[in-house]
mmCIF file of C-alpha atoms in Angstrom:
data_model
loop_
_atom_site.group_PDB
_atom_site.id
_atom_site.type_symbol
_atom_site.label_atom_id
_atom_site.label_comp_id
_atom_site.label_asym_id
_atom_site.label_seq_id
_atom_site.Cartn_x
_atom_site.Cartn_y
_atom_site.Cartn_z
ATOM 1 C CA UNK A 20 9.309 18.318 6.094
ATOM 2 C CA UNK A 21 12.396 19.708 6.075
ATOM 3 C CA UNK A 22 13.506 21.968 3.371
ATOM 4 C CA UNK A 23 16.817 21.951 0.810
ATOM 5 C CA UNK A 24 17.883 22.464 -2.837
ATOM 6 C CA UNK A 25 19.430 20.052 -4.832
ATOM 7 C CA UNK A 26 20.813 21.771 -8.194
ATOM 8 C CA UNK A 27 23.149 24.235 -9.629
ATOM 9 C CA UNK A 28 21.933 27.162 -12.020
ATOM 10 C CA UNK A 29 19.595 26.136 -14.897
ATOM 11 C CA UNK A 30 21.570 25.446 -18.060
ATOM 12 C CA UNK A 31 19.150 27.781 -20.868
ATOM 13 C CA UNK A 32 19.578 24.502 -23.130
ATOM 14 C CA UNK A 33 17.450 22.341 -20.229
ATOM 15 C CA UNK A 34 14.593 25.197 -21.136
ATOM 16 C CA UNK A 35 14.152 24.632 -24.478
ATOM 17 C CA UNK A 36 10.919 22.813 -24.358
ATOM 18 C CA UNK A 37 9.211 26.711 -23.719
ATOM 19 C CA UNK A 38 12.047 28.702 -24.421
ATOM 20 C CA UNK A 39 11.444 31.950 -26.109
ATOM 21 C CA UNK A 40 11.759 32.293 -29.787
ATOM 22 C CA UNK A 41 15.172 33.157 -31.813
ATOM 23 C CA UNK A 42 15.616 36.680 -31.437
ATOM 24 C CA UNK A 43 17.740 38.886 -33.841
ATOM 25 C CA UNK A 44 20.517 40.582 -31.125
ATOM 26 C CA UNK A 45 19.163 43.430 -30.117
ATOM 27 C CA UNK A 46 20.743 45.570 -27.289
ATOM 28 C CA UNK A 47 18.283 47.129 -24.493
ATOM 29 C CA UNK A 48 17.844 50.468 -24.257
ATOM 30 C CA UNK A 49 18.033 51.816 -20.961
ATOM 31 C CA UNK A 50 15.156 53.421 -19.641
ATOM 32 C CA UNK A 51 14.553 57.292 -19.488
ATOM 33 C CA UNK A 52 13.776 58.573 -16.236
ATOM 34 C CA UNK A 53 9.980 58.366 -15.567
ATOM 35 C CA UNK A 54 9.623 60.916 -13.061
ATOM 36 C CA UNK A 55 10.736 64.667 -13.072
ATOM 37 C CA UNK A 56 14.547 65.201 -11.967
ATOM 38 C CA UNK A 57 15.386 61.766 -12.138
ATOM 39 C CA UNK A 58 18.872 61.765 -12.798
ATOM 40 C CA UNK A 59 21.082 59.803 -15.101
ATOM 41 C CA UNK A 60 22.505 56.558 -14.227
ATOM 42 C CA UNK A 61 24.247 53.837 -15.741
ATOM 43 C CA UNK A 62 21.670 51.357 -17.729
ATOM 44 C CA UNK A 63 20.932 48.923 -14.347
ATOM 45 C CA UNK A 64 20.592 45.941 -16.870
ATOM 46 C CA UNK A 65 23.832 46.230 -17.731
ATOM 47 C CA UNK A 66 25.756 46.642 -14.402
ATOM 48 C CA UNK A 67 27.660 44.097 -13.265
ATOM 49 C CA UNK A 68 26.783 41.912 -10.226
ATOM 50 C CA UNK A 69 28.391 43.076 -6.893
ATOM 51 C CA UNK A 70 30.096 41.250 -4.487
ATOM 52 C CA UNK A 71 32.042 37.250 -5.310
ATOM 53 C CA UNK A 72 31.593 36.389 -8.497
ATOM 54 C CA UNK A 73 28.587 33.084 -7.857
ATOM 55 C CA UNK A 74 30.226 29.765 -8.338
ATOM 56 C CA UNK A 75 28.951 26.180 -8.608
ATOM 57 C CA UNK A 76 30.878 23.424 -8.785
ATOM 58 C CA UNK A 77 30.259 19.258 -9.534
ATOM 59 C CA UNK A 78 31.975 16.640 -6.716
ATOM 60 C CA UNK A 79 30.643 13.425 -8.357
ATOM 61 C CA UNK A 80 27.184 13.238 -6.380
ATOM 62 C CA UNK A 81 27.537 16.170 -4.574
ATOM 63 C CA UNK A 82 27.559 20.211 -6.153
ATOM 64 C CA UNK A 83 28.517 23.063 -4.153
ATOM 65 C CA UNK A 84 27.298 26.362 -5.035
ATOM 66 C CA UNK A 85 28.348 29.971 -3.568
ATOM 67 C CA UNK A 86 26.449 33.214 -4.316
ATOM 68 C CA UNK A 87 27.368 36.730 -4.585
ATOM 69 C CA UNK A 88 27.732 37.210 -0.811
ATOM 70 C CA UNK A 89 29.861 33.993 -0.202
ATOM 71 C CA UNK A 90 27.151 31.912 1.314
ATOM 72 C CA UNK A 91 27.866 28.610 0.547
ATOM 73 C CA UNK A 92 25.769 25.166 0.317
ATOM 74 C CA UNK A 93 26.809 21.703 -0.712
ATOM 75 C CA UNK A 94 24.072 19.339 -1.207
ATOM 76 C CA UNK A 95 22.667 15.969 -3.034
ATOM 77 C CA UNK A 96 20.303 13.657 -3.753
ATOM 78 C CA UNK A 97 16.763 14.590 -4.140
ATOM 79 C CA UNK A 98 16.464 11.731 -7.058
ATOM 80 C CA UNK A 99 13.399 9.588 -7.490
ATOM 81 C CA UNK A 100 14.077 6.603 -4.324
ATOM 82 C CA UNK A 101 16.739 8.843 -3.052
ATOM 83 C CA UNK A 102 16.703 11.614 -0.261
ATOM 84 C CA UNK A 103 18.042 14.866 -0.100
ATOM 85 C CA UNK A 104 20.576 16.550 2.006
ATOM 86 C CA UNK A 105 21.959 20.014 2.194
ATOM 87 C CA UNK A 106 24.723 22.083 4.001
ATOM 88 C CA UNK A 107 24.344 25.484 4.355
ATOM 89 C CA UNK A 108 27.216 28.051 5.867
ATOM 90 C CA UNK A 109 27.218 31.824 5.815
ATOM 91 C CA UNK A 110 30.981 33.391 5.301
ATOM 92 C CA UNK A 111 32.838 34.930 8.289
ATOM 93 C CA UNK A 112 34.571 32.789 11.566
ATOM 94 C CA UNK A 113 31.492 33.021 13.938
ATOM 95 C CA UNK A 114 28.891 31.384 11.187
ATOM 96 C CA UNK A 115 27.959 27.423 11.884
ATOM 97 C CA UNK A 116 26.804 25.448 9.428
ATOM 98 C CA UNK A 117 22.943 24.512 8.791
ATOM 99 C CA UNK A 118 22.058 20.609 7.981
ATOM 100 C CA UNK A 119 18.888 19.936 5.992
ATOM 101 C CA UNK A 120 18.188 16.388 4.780
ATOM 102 C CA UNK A 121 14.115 14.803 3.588
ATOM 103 C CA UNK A 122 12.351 13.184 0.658
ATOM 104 C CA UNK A 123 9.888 13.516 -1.733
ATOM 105 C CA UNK A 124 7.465 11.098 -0.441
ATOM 106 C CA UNK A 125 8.473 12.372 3.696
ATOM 107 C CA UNK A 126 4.936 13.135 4.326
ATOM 108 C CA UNK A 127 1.666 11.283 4.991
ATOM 109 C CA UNK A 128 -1.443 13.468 3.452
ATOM 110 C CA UNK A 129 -0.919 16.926 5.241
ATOM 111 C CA UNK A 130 1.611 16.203 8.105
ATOM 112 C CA UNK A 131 5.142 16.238 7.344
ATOM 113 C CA UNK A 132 7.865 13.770 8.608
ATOM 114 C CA UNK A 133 10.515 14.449 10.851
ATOM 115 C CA UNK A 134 13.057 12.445 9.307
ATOM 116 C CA UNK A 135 16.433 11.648 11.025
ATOM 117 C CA UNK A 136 19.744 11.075 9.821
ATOM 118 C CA UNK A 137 22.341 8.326 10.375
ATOM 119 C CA UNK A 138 25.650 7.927 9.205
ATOM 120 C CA UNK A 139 27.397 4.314 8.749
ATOM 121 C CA UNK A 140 24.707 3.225 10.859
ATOM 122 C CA UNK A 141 24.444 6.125 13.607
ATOM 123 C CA UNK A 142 22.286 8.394 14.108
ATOM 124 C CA UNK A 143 23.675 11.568 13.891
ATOM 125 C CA UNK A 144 22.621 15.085 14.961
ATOM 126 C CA UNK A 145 21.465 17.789 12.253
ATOM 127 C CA UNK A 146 24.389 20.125 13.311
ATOM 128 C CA UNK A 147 28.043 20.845 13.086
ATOM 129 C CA UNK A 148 28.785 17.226 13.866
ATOM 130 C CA UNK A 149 27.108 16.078 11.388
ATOM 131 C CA UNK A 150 29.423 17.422 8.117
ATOM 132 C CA UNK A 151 32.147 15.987 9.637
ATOM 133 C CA UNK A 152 30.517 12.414 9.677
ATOM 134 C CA UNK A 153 29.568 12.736 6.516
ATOM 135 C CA UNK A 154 32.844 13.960 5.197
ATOM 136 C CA UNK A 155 34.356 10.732 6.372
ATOM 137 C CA UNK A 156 31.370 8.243 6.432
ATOM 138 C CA UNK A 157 30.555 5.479 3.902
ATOM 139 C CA UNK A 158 27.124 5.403 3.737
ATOM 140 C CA UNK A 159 24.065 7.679 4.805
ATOM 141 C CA UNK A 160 20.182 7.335 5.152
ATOM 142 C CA UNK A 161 17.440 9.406 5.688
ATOM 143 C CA UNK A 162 14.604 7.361 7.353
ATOM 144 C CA UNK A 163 10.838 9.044 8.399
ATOM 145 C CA UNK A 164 7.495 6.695 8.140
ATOM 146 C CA UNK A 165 9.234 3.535 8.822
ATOM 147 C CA UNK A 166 11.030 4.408 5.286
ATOM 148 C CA UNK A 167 14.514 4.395 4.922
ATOM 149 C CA UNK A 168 15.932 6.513 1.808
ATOM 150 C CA UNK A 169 19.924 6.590 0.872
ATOM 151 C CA UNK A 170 21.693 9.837 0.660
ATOM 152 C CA UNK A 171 25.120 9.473 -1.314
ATOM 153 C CA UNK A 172 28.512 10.218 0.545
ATOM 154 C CA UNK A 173 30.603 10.221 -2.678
ATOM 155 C CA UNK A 174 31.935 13.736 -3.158
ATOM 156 C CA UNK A 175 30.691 14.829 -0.205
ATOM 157 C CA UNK A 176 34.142 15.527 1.468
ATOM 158 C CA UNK A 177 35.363 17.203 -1.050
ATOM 159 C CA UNK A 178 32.427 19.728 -1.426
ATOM 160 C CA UNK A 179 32.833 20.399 2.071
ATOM 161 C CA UNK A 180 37.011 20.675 1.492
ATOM 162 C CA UNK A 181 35.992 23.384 -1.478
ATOM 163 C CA UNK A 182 33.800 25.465 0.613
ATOM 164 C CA UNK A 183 36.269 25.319 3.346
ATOM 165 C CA UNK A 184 38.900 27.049 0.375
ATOM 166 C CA UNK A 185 36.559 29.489 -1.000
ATOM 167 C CA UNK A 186 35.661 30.958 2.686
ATOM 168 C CA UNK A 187 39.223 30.909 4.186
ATOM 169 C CA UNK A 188 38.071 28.379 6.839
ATOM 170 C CA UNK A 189 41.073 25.894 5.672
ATOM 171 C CA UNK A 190 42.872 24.955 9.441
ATOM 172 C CA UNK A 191 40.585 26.639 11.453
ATOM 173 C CA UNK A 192 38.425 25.179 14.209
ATOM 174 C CA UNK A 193 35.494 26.549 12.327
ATOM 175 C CA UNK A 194 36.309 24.453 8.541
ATOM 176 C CA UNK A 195 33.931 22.228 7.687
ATOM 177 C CA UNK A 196 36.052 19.306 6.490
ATOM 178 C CA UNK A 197 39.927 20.158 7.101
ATOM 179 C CA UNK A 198 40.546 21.338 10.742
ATOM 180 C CA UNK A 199 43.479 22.811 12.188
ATOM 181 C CA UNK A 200 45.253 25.134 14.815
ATOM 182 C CA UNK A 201 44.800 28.597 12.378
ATOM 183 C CA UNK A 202 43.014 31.049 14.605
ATOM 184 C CA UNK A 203 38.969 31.269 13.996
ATOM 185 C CA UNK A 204 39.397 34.748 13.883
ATOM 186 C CA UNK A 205 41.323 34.636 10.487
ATOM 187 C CA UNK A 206 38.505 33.779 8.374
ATOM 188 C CA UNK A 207 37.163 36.725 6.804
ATOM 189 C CA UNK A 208 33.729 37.961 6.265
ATOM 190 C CA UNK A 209 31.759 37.741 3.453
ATOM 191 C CA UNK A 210 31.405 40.753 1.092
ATOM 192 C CA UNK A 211 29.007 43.033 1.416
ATOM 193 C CA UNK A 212 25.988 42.540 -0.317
ATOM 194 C CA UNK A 213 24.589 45.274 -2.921
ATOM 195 C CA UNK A 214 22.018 47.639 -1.367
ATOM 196 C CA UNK A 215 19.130 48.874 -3.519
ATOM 197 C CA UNK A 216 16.528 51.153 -3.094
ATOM 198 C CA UNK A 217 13.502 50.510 -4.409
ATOM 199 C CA UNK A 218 10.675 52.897 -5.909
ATOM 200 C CA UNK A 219 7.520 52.255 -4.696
ATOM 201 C CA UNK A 220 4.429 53.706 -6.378
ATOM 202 C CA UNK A 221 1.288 53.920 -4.474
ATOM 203 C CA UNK A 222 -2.008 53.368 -7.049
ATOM 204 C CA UNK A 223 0.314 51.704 -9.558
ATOM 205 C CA UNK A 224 -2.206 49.107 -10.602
ATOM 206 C CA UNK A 225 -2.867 45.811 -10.608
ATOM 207 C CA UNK A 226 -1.605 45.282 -14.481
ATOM 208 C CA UNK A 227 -4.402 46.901 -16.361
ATOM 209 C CA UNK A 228 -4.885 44.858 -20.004
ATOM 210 C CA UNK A 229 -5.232 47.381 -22.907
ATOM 211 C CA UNK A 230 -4.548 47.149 -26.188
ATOM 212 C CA UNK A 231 -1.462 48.783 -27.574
ATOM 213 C CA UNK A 232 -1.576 52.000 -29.177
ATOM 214 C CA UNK A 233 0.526 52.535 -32.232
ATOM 215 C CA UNK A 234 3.472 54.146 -31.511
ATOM 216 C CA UNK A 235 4.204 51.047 -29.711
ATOM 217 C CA UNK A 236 3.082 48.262 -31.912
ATOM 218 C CA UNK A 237 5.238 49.356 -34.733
ATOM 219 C CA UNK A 238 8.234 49.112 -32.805
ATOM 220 C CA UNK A 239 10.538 46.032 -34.237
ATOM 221 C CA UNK A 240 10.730 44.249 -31.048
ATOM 222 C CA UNK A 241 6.921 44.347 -30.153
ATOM 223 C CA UNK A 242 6.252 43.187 -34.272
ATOM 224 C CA UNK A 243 8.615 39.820 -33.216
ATOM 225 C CA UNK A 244 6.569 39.395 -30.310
ATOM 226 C CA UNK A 245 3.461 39.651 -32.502
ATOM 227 C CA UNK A 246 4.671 36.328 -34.786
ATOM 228 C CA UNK A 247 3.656 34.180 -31.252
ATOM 229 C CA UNK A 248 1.687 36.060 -30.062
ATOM 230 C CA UNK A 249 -0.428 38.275 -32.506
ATOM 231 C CA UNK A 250 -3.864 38.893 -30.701
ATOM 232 C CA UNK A 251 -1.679 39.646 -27.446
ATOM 233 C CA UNK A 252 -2.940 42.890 -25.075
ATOM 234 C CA UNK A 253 -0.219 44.277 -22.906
ATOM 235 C CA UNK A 254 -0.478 44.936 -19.670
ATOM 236 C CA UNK A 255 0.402 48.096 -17.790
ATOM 237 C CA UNK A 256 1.115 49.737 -14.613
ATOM 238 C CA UNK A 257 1.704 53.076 -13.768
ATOM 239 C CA UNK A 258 5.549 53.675 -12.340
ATOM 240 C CA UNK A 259 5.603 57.765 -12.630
ATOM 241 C CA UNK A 260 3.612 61.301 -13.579
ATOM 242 C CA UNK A 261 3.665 60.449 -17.535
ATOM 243 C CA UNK A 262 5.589 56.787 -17.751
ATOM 244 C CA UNK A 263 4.044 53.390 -17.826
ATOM 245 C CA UNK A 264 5.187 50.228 -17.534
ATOM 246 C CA UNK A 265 3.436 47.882 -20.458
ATOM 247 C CA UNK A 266 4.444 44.272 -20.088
ATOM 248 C CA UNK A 267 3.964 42.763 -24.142
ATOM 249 C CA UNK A 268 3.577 39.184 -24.438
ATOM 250 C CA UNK A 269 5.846 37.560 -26.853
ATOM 251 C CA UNK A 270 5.907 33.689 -26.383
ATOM 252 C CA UNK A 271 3.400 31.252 -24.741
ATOM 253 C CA UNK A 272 4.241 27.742 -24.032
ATOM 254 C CA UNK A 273 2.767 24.966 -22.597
ATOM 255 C CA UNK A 274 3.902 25.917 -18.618
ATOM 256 C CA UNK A 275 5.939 28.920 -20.011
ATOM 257 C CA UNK A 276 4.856 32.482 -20.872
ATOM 258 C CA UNK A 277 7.186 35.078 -21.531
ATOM 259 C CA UNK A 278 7.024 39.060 -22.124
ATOM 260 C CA UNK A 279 9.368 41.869 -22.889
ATOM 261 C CA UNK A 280 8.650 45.346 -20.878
ATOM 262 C CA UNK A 281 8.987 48.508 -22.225
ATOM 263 C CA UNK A 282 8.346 52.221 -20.607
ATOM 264 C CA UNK A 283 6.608 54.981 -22.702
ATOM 265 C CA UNK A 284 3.667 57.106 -22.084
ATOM 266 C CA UNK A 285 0.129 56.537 -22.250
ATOM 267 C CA UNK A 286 0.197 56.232 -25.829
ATOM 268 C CA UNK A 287 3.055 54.810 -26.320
ATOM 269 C CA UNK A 288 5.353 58.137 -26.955
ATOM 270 C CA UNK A 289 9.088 57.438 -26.383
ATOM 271 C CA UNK A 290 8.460 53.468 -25.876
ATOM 272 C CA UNK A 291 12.301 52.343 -24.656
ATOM 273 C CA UNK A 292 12.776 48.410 -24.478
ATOM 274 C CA UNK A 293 14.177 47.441 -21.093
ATOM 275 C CA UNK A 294 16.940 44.595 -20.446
ATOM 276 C CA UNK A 295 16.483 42.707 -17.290
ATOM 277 C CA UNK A 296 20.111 42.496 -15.361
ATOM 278 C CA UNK A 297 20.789 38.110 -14.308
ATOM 279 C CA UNK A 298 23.230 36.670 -11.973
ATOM 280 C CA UNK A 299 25.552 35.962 -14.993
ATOM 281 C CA UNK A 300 25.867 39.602 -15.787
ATOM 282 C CA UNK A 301 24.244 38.978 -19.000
ATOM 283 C CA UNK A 302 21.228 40.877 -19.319
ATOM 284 C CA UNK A 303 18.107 38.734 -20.791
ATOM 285 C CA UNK A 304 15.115 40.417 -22.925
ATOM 286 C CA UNK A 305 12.013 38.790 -21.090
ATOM 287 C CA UNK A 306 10.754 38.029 -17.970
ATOM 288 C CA UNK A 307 8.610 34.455 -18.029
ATOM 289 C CA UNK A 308 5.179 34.221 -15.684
ATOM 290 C CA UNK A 309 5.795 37.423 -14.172
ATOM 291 C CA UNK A 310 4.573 39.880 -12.084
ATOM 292 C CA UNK A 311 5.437 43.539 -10.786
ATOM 293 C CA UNK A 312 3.696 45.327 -7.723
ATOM 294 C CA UNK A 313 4.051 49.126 -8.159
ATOM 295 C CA UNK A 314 3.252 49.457 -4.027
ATOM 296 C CA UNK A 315 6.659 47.406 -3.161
ATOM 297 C CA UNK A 316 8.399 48.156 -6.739
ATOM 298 C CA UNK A 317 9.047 44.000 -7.254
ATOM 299 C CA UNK A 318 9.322 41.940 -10.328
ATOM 300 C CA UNK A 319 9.312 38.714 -10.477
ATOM 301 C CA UNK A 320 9.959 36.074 -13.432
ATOM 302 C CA UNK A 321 9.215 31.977 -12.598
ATOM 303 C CA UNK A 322 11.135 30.599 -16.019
ATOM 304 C CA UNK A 323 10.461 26.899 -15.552
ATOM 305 C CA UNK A 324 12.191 23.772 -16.899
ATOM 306 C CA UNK A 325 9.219 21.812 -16.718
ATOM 307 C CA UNK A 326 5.406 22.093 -15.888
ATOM 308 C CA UNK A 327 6.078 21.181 -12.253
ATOM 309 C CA UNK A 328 7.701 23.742 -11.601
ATOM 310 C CA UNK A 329 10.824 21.970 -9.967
ATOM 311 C CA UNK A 330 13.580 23.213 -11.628
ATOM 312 C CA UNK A 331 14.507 26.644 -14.185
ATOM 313 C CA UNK A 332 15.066 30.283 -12.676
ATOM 314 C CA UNK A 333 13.604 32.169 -9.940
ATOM 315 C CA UNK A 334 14.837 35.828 -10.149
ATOM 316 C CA UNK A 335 13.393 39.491 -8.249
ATOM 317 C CA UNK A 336 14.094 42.894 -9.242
ATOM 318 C CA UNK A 337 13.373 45.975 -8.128
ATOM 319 C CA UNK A 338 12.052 49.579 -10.001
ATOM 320 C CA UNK A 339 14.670 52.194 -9.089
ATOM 321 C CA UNK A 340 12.847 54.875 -10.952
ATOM 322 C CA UNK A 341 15.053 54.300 -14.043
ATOM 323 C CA UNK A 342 14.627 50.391 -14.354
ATOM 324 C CA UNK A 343 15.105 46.794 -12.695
ATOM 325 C CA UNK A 344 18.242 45.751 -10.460
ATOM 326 C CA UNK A 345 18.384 42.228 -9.892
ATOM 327 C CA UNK A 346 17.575 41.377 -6.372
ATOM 328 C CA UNK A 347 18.067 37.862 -6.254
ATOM 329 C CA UNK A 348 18.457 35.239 -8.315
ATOM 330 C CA UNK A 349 17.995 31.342 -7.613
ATOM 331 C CA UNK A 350 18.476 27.905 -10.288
ATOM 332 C CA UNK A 351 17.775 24.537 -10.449
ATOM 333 C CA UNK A 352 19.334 22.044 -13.363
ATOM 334 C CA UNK A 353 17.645 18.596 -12.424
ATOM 335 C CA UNK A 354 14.140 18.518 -12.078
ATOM 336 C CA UNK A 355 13.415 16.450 -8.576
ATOM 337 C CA UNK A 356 10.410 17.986 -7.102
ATOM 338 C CA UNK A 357 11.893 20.381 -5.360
ATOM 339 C CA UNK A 358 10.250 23.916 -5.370
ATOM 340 C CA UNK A 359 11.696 26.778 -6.126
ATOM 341 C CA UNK A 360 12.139 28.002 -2.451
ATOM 342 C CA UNK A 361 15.058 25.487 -1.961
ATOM 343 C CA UNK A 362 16.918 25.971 -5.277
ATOM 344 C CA UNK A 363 20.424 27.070 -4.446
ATOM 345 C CA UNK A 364 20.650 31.059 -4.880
ATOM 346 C CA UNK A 365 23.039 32.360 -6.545
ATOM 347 C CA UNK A 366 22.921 36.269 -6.353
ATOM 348 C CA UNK A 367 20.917 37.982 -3.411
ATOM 349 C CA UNK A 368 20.892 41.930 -2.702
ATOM 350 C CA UNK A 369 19.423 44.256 -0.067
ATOM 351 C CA UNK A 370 16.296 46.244 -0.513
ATOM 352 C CA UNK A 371 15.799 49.315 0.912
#
């Protein structure tokens, strides 16, 4: 089957089913170093995103979404009947765009379809071609297993026109929608993405469970948590010589479970709370059925909108020895099926 995405970013109202509990406002301290020497550095959950400012934008059936590195996609569809179909185009004049298009039901126990594409009737080839005929077609399907599945046309053209704008491909050879005698060579590159490096730590754990000690239960943050969640053990990893990571659970839900992190000592000494930086540039207070690896420094949060899993968040981060830098960052508003893989991204950084 072929792969897309078929949303913009999750709206936090479309979570509230297993959204955390109210929280008083309550600004994250930033981390103190956890190894010797480390120096001081501006709180990473509160530094801005780098690189274009992540957009997504509505076109009737059709949304087109650009991240922080000006990769743009413009897709729709993915709606019970319906198929999917997505257009994918890195920034700068040598990139070519990447046509995706399937369905749900595109498979037949474990072998996926190859479905094909026609436009007003034709069949049409997944490439650079094929934007333009959908740009000006009428009508679209998506047929694999002798079924036949519409893909909407309305707003396609002027997703395509948008993207075209926002990368400077506007009368170029290389524009999507609007073509034109502009040299190729004036589009410009995309920005560059952010570059972090990430602190490993070899013999971190695995996310021991212990119970807190009490320097860190009396903290006011970890009693909230306790109103949930009150028989809760934390978990914990270690991330330098004296520092631990402890991971308290605060909410559970029925397909949602979310924890705030805090770094402090072994038993609990100089607990800080830590923010976690998003793609909006606000900073949230939990991560939701996460994980971190110590060996590759990674954390990872799954917030979903749903049990399924098929729409929410999806955001990485990496330890830099002081806290997490977002890493990427990926949403979904409509829940079709899709998994989280093909939900547009929105923010995506380097790791070193």
């Amino acid at each position: 089957m072929i792969r897309t995405t078929t949303a913009a970013l999750m709206a936090g109202a479309a979570l509230s089913a297993c959204s955390p509990p109210t929280q008083p406002d309550e600004k994250a301290d930033p981390a103190a170093p956890a190894t010797p020497g480390a120096a001081a550095a501006p709180d990473p959950a509160t530094t801005a995103a780098a690189g274009a400012a992540p957009e997504v934008k509505s076109f009737r059936d059709w949304i087109a979404v650009c991240d922080n590195g000006n990769r743009c996609v413009a897709l729709t569809g993915g709606g019970p009947g319906d198929a999917w179909l997505r257009v994918e185009i890195e920034p700068g004049p040598e990139a070519r765009p990447v046509v995706t298009f399937g369905a749900e039901d595109f498979r037949s126990g474990e072998r996926a379809a190859q479905p094909a594409l026609a436009v007003d009737g034709r069949t049409v080839a997944a490439d650079a071609t094929a934007v333009g005929a959908l740009g000006q077609g009428r009508r679209a399907t998506v047929t694999a297993f002798d079924r036949q599945r519409p893909v909407s046309l309305s707003g396609a053209a002027a997703a395509f026109l948008w993207i075209d704008e926002r990368q400077g491909r506007l009368d170029t050879p290389v524009a999507l929608i609007r073509r034109g005698d502009r040299p190729a060579g004036a589009v410009p590159e995309g920005p560059a993405r952010p570059r972090v490096t990430a602190v490993r730590v070899p013999g971190g754990g695995a996310g021991e469970e212990r119970a807190l000690p009490p320097a860190l239960e009396a903290l006011p943050a970890v009693q909230e948590c306790r109103v949930d969640v009150p028989d809760g053990q934390a978990r914990t990893w270690r991330i330098g010589v004296d520092a631990l990571l402890w991971e308290v659970p605060c909410y559970r839900g029925a397909y949602n479970a979310g924890a705030r992190l805090f770094i402090a000592g072994p038993d609990g000494a100089g607990a800080r709370a830590l923010g976690l930086p998003t793609a909006s540039g606000e900073p949230t207070q939990f991560v939701v059925n996460g994980d971190f690896d110590p060996e590759t420094g990674l954390l990872t949060s799954f917030d979903k909108g749903r049990g399924l899993g098929d729409c929410g968040y999806a955001r990485t981060w990496v330890w830099t020895g002081r806290g997490f830098v977002l890493t990427r960052e990926a949403g979904m508003e409509d829940c079709r099926g899709l998994t989280a893989e093909d939900w547009p991204v929105l923010y995506e950084a380097i790791v070193e």
